Tab-separated table of C-alpha atoms in Angstrom:
chain	number	residue	atom	x	y	z
A	18	MET	CA	0.000	0.000	0.000
A	19	THR	CA	1.311	3.470	-0.887
A	20	PHE	CA	1.741	5.689	2.161
A	21	THR	CA	-0.365	8.845	2.018
A	22	LYS	CA	-0.033	11.429	4.774
A	23	ILE	CA	-3.733	12.153	5.280
A	24	THR	CA	-2.980	14.458	8.212
A	25	GLU	CA	-1.394	16.887	5.744
A	26	GLN	CA	-4.152	16.852	3.136
A	27	SER	CA	-6.155	20.007	2.519
A	28	SER	CA	-9.077	20.814	4.798
A	29	LYS	CA	-12.571	20.101	3.520
A	30	TYR	CA	-13.426	23.686	4.430
A	31	GLU	CA	-12.448	26.793	2.460
A	32	HIS	CA	-12.189	30.496	3.317
A	33	LEU	CA	-12.082	29.968	7.068
A	34	GLU	CA	-11.284	33.643	7.591
A	35	LYS	CA	-14.695	34.540	6.145
A	36	MET	CA	-16.657	32.319	8.539
A	37	SER	CA	-18.521	33.724	11.529
A	38	VAL	CA	-17.459	32.588	14.988
A	39	HIS	CA	-20.598	30.433	15.143
A	40	ASP	CA	-19.761	28.709	11.872
A	41	LEU	CA	-16.139	28.177	12.893
A	42	LEU	CA	-17.160	26.555	16.167
A	43	THR	CA	-19.898	24.472	14.555
A	44	ASN	CA	-17.620	23.152	11.840
A	45	ILE	CA	-14.786	22.361	14.246
A	46	ASN	CA	-17.269	20.496	16.393
A	47	GLN	CA	-18.567	18.571	13.367
A	48	GLU	CA	-15.046	17.385	12.649
A	49	ASP	CA	-14.396	16.525	16.292
A	50	LYS	CA	-17.474	14.270	16.356
A	51	THR	CA	-15.771	11.909	13.905
A	52	VAL	CA	-12.809	11.201	16.177
A	53	PRO	CA	-14.373	8.630	18.572
A	54	PHE	CA	-15.561	6.565	15.606
A	55	ALA	CA	-12.019	6.480	14.231
A	56	VAL	CA	-10.760	5.389	17.650
A	57	GLU	CA	-13.408	2.657	17.810
A	58	LYS	CA	-12.015	1.077	14.649
A	59	ALA	CA	-8.623	0.827	16.337
A	60	ILE	CA	-9.812	-0.981	19.489
A	61	PRO	CA	-8.392	-4.380	18.399
A	62	GLN	CA	-4.980	-2.742	17.938
A	63	ILE	CA	-5.249	-0.946	21.291
A	64	GLU	CA	-6.254	-4.183	23.006
A	65	ALA	CA	-3.243	-6.044	21.629
A	66	LEU	CA	-0.844	-3.388	22.910
A	67	VAL	CA	-2.496	-3.106	26.335
A	68	ALA	CA	-2.147	-6.876	26.800
A	69	GLN	CA	1.594	-6.542	26.259
A	70	ILE	CA	1.867	-3.591	28.647
A	71	VAL	CA	-0.037	-5.352	31.436
A	72	THR	CA	2.133	-8.444	31.127
A	73	LYS	CA	5.366	-6.446	31.320
A	74	LEU	CA	4.244	-4.185	34.171
A	75	LYS	CA	3.161	-7.207	36.223
A	76	LEU	CA	6.706	-8.480	35.810
A	77	GLY	CA	8.146	-5.214	37.129
A	78	GLY	CA	8.561	-3.367	33.837
A	79	ARG	CA	7.685	0.223	33.007
A	80	LEU	CA	5.820	2.065	30.264
A	81	PHE	CA	7.454	4.809	28.215
A	82	TYR	CA	5.870	7.231	25.756
A	83	ILE	CA	8.108	9.121	23.320
A	84	GLY	CA	6.947	11.926	21.046
A	85	ALA	CA	7.655	15.388	19.656
A	86	GLY	CA	5.560	18.554	19.770
A	87	THR	CA	1.886	17.987	20.536
A	88	SER	CA	2.394	14.229	20.670
A	89	GLY	CA	5.157	14.582	23.245
A	90	ARG	CA	3.106	16.969	25.355
A	91	LEU	CA	0.151	14.581	25.353
A	92	ALA	CA	2.506	11.793	26.384
A	93	ILE	CA	3.719	13.808	29.360
A	94	VAL	CA	0.161	14.694	30.402
A	95	ASP	CA	-0.936	11.066	30.459
A	96	ALA	CA	2.183	9.839	32.235
A	97	SER	CA	2.095	12.599	34.851
A	98	GLU	CA	-1.524	11.872	35.753
A	99	CYS	CA	-0.977	8.189	36.559
A	100	PRO	CA	0.641	8.640	40.006
A	101	PRO	CA	-2.025	10.948	41.477
A	102	THR	CA	-4.894	9.029	39.887
A	103	PHE	CA	-3.793	5.467	40.590
A	104	GLY	CA	-1.184	5.822	43.344
A	105	VAL	CA	1.601	4.246	41.288
A	106	PRO	CA	5.287	5.218	41.487
A	107	PHE	CA	6.162	8.334	39.489
A	108	ASP	CA	8.493	6.352	37.239
A	109	LEU	CA	6.079	3.545	36.293
A	110	VAL	CA	4.679	5.511	33.328
A	111	ASN	CA	7.080	7.973	31.717
A	112	GLY	CA	6.573	10.641	29.053
A	113	ILE	CA	9.600	11.779	27.050
A	114	ILE	CA	9.437	14.706	24.626
A	115	ALA	CA	11.957	15.568	21.909
A	116	GLY	CA	13.949	18.577	23.070
A	117	GLY	CA	13.540	17.834	26.768
A	118	ASP	CA	11.398	19.601	29.367
A	119	LYS	CA	11.875	22.986	27.687
A	120	ALA	CA	9.883	21.653	24.731
A	121	ILE	CA	6.795	21.181	26.904
A	122	ARG	CA	6.129	24.926	26.676
A	123	GLN	CA	8.276	26.095	23.799
A	124	ALA	CA	9.112	24.447	20.480
A	125	VAL	CA	12.738	23.309	20.268
A	126	GLU	CA	14.047	23.769	16.742
A	127	ASN	CA	14.858	20.554	14.863
A	128	ALA	CA	14.486	18.358	17.969
A	129	GLU	CA	12.095	15.988	16.231
A	130	ASP	CA	14.514	15.503	13.325
A	131	ASP	CA	17.210	13.795	15.413
A	132	ALA	CA	16.771	10.054	14.871
A	133	LYS	CA	19.385	9.152	17.518
A	134	GLN	CA	18.291	11.282	20.469
A	135	ALA	CA	15.260	9.235	21.626
A	136	TRP	CA	17.437	6.219	22.359
A	137	ILE	CA	19.825	8.444	24.315
A	138	ASP	CA	16.863	9.839	26.263
A	139	LEU	CA	15.568	6.338	26.987
A	140	GLN	CA	18.970	5.145	28.136
A	141	ALA	CA	18.972	7.924	30.717
A	142	HIS	CA	16.088	5.983	32.303
A	143	ASN	CA	18.025	2.701	32.177
A	144	ILE	CA	15.581	1.237	29.657
A	145	THR	CA	15.537	-2.597	29.592
A	146	LYS	CA	13.759	-5.448	27.801
A	147	ASN	CA	11.270	-5.545	30.693
A	148	ASP	CA	9.845	-2.191	29.570
A	149	VAL	CA	7.418	-1.149	26.802
A	150	VAL	CA	7.945	1.910	24.601
A	151	ILE	CA	5.143	3.604	22.667
A	152	GLY	CA	6.047	6.102	19.967
A	153	ILE	CA	3.474	8.838	19.353
A	154	ALA	CA	3.415	10.822	16.104
A	155	ALA	CA	0.339	11.969	14.216
A	156	SER	CA	2.234	11.978	10.928
A	157	GLY	CA	3.912	8.649	11.509
A	158	THR	CA	7.130	10.044	10.043
A	159	THR	CA	8.891	11.772	12.970
A	160	PRO	CA	12.586	10.708	12.939
A	161	TYR	CA	12.978	11.116	16.714
A	162	VAL	CA	10.181	8.631	17.350
A	163	ILE	CA	11.001	6.158	14.582
A	164	GLY	CA	14.676	6.116	15.511
A	165	GLY	CA	13.810	5.423	19.128
A	166	LEU	CA	11.584	2.475	18.262
A	167	GLU	CA	14.155	1.048	15.880
A	168	ARG	CA	16.756	0.914	18.653
A	169	CYS	CA	14.196	-0.576	21.043
A	170	ASN	CA	13.440	-3.323	18.520
A	171	GLU	CA	17.152	-4.044	18.218
A	172	ASN	CA	17.323	-4.434	21.994
A	173	ASN	CA	14.303	-6.737	22.347
A	174	ILE	CA	12.089	-4.065	23.913
A	175	ILE	CA	8.396	-4.255	23.028
A	176	THR	CA	7.308	-1.294	20.895
A	177	GLY	CA	3.934	0.207	20.051
A	178	CYS	CA	2.831	3.409	18.390
A	179	ILE	CA	-0.081	5.799	18.045
A	180	THR	CA	-0.367	7.506	14.673
A	181	CYS	CA	-3.089	9.037	12.528
A	182	ASN	CA	-1.918	7.852	9.123
A	183	ALA	CA	-2.328	4.323	7.799
A	184	GLU	CA	0.729	2.298	6.773
A	185	SER	CA	3.144	4.999	7.951
A	186	PRO	CA	6.868	4.390	8.511
A	187	LEU	CA	6.177	4.498	12.251
A	188	SER	CA	3.491	1.820	11.966
A	189	GLN	CA	5.895	-0.310	9.978
A	190	THR	CA	8.487	0.060	12.747
A	191	ALA	CA	6.313	-0.616	15.794
A	192	GLN	CA	5.580	-4.190	16.782
A	193	PHE	CA	2.097	-3.207	17.971
A	194	PRO	CA	0.899	-0.224	15.901
A	195	ILE	CA	-2.272	1.732	16.603
A	196	GLU	CA	-3.606	3.703	13.628
A	197	VAL	CA	-6.440	6.169	14.203
A	198	VAL	CA	-7.138	7.771	10.825
A	199	VAL	CA	-9.132	10.935	11.502
A	200	GLY	CA	-8.727	12.539	8.070
A	201	PRO	CA	-7.696	16.100	7.145
A	202	GLU	CA	-7.757	18.725	9.857
A	203	PHE	CA	-10.121	21.713	9.937
A	204	VAL	CA	-7.050	23.928	9.585
A	205	THR	CA	-4.879	22.123	7.060
A	206	GLY	CA	-2.033	20.261	8.764
A	207	SER	CA	-2.917	21.392	12.297
A	208	SER	CA	-2.602	17.940	13.843
A	209	ARG	CA	-3.016	19.322	17.357
A	210	MET	CA	-6.740	19.240	16.564
A	211	LYS	CA	-8.435	15.960	15.553
A	212	ALA	CA	-5.212	13.969	15.573
A	213	GLY	CA	-4.292	15.312	19.003
A	214	THR	CA	-7.767	14.515	20.323
A	215	ALA	CA	-7.508	10.981	18.963
A	216	GLN	CA	-4.115	10.484	20.574
A	217	LYS	CA	-5.426	11.722	23.939
A	218	LEU	CA	-8.382	9.344	23.778
A	219	VAL	CA	-6.125	6.397	23.006
A	220	LEU	CA	-3.703	7.332	25.783
A	221	ASN	CA	-6.638	7.528	28.206
A	222	MET	CA	-7.686	4.045	27.145
A	223	ILE	CA	-4.203	2.556	27.394
A	224	SER	CA	-3.300	3.902	30.822
A	225	THR	CA	-6.754	3.455	32.381
A	226	ALA	CA	-7.269	-0.104	31.118
A	227	THR	CA	-3.747	-1.009	32.195
A	228	MET	CA	-4.179	0.388	35.700
A	229	ILE	CA	-7.515	-1.379	36.153
A	230	GLN	CA	-5.878	-4.638	35.061
A	231	LEU	CA	-3.153	-4.005	37.639
A	232	GLY	CA	-5.780	-3.740	40.379
A	233	LYS	CA	-5.604	0.016	40.890
A	234	VAL	CA	-9.394	0.473	40.752
A	235	LYS	CA	-11.970	-1.151	43.042
A	236	GLY	CA	-15.510	-1.282	41.678
A	237	ASN	CA	-15.322	1.972	39.749
A	238	LYS	CA	-13.354	3.981	42.304
A	239	MET	CA	-9.764	5.278	42.348
A	240	VAL	CA	-9.013	3.693	45.706
A	241	ASP	CA	-5.251	4.278	45.425
A	242	MET	CA	-5.387	7.934	44.370
A	243	GLN	CA	-3.058	10.397	46.043
A	244	LEU	CA	-4.799	12.639	48.580
A	245	SER	CA	-3.095	15.786	47.381
A	246	ASN	CA	-5.824	18.375	47.988
A	247	SER	CA	-9.044	18.922	49.948
A	248	LYS	CA	-11.258	17.953	46.985
A	249	LEU	CA	-9.580	14.564	46.720
A	250	VAL	CA	-9.677	14.030	50.482
A	251	ASP	CA	-13.424	14.705	50.421
A	252	ARG	CA	-13.815	12.295	47.506
A	253	GLY	CA	-11.843	9.679	49.418
A	254	VAL	CA	-14.000	10.072	52.506
A	255	LYS	CA	-17.141	9.577	50.436
A	256	MET	CA	-15.651	6.517	48.743
A	257	ILE	CA	-15.077	4.984	52.156
A	258	MET	CA	-18.640	5.785	53.214
A	259	GLY	CA	-19.881	4.053	50.072
A	260	GLU	CA	-18.031	0.856	50.962
A	261	ILE	CA	-18.447	0.544	54.731
A	262	PRO	CA	-21.142	1.716	57.200
A	263	VAL	CA	-19.499	4.752	58.783
A	264	SER	CA	-20.285	8.447	59.138
A	265	TYR	CA	-18.409	11.180	57.302
A	266	GLU	CA	-16.413	11.938	60.429
A	267	GLN	CA	-15.524	8.282	60.984
A	268	ALA	CA	-14.525	7.863	57.347
A	269	ALA	CA	-12.346	10.964	57.556
A	270	GLU	CA	-10.612	9.584	60.638
A	271	LEU	CA	-9.991	6.243	58.926
A	272	LEU	CA	-8.572	8.008	55.888
A	273	HIS	CA	-6.304	10.116	58.073
A	274	THR	CA	-5.122	7.058	59.981
A	275	TYR	CA	-4.380	4.786	57.049
A	276	GLY	CA	-3.518	7.328	54.355
A	277	SER	CA	-5.455	5.748	51.491
A	278	VAL	CA	-8.995	4.745	50.626
A	279	ARG	CA	-7.968	1.139	49.993
A	280	LYS	CA	-6.156	0.722	53.314
A	281	ALA	CA	-8.953	2.452	55.233
A	282	ILE	CA	-11.520	0.015	53.857
A	283	GLU	CA	-9.277	-3.038	54.255
A	284	ASN	CA	-8.481	-2.193	57.892
A	285	TYR	CA	-12.048	-1.426	58.990
A	286	ASN	CA	-13.011	-3.633	61.956
A	287	ILE	CA	-9.633	-5.399	61.972
């Protein structure tokens, strides 16, 4: 199959500058509505990769995301939210962006074009064959990401990817590719839009399904979440009340004593 970079094809909409604000918002929303359906088509691919991640993490491995630009920033968002949400160590899920932390807020010139740097960045984390590395690139052509996965493959590290073009070089490199083809963007080539939304949805699915499989959710509650502010403490107290017959004050005391929702519930009446 010939590779066509659909993410760079011309928008279906013309003369955007002549549209009213209402029309701009309505048309953007119309395009956004198509994204979940594109993700749905990729569920078998997502499932295959999640199965690999769960197996490796149960054996003590870690999950790494690598990306550039928007893709890298989305990677860091998902990775950084796993510890507070699921109570896992900060280095269990890791987001690495081309250009380093500076690139989170400001584009670093030519960072994504360095095919060797991702492997250097991964080695700084003592990457091993027990880990899983997912390359994220809407285009599927980013040298930083492809180069990183190539070196991982050479070192017997499981690789996956999230891209928004079918049959891309990145998909051909990853052992477990995920392709979410969302079509041309509303603003031609602006892959922070539909492609970025698709990537965020897939990342949500990967990390959430993985953490549930690892036992980090009980029923439908985040029983291992970090109690880092008053809102979360209140949520934790109410979770405890929903599981055992205690008052708000008693639940709050249990939470204070044991430091987590899970431990508070497990130690009730012991």
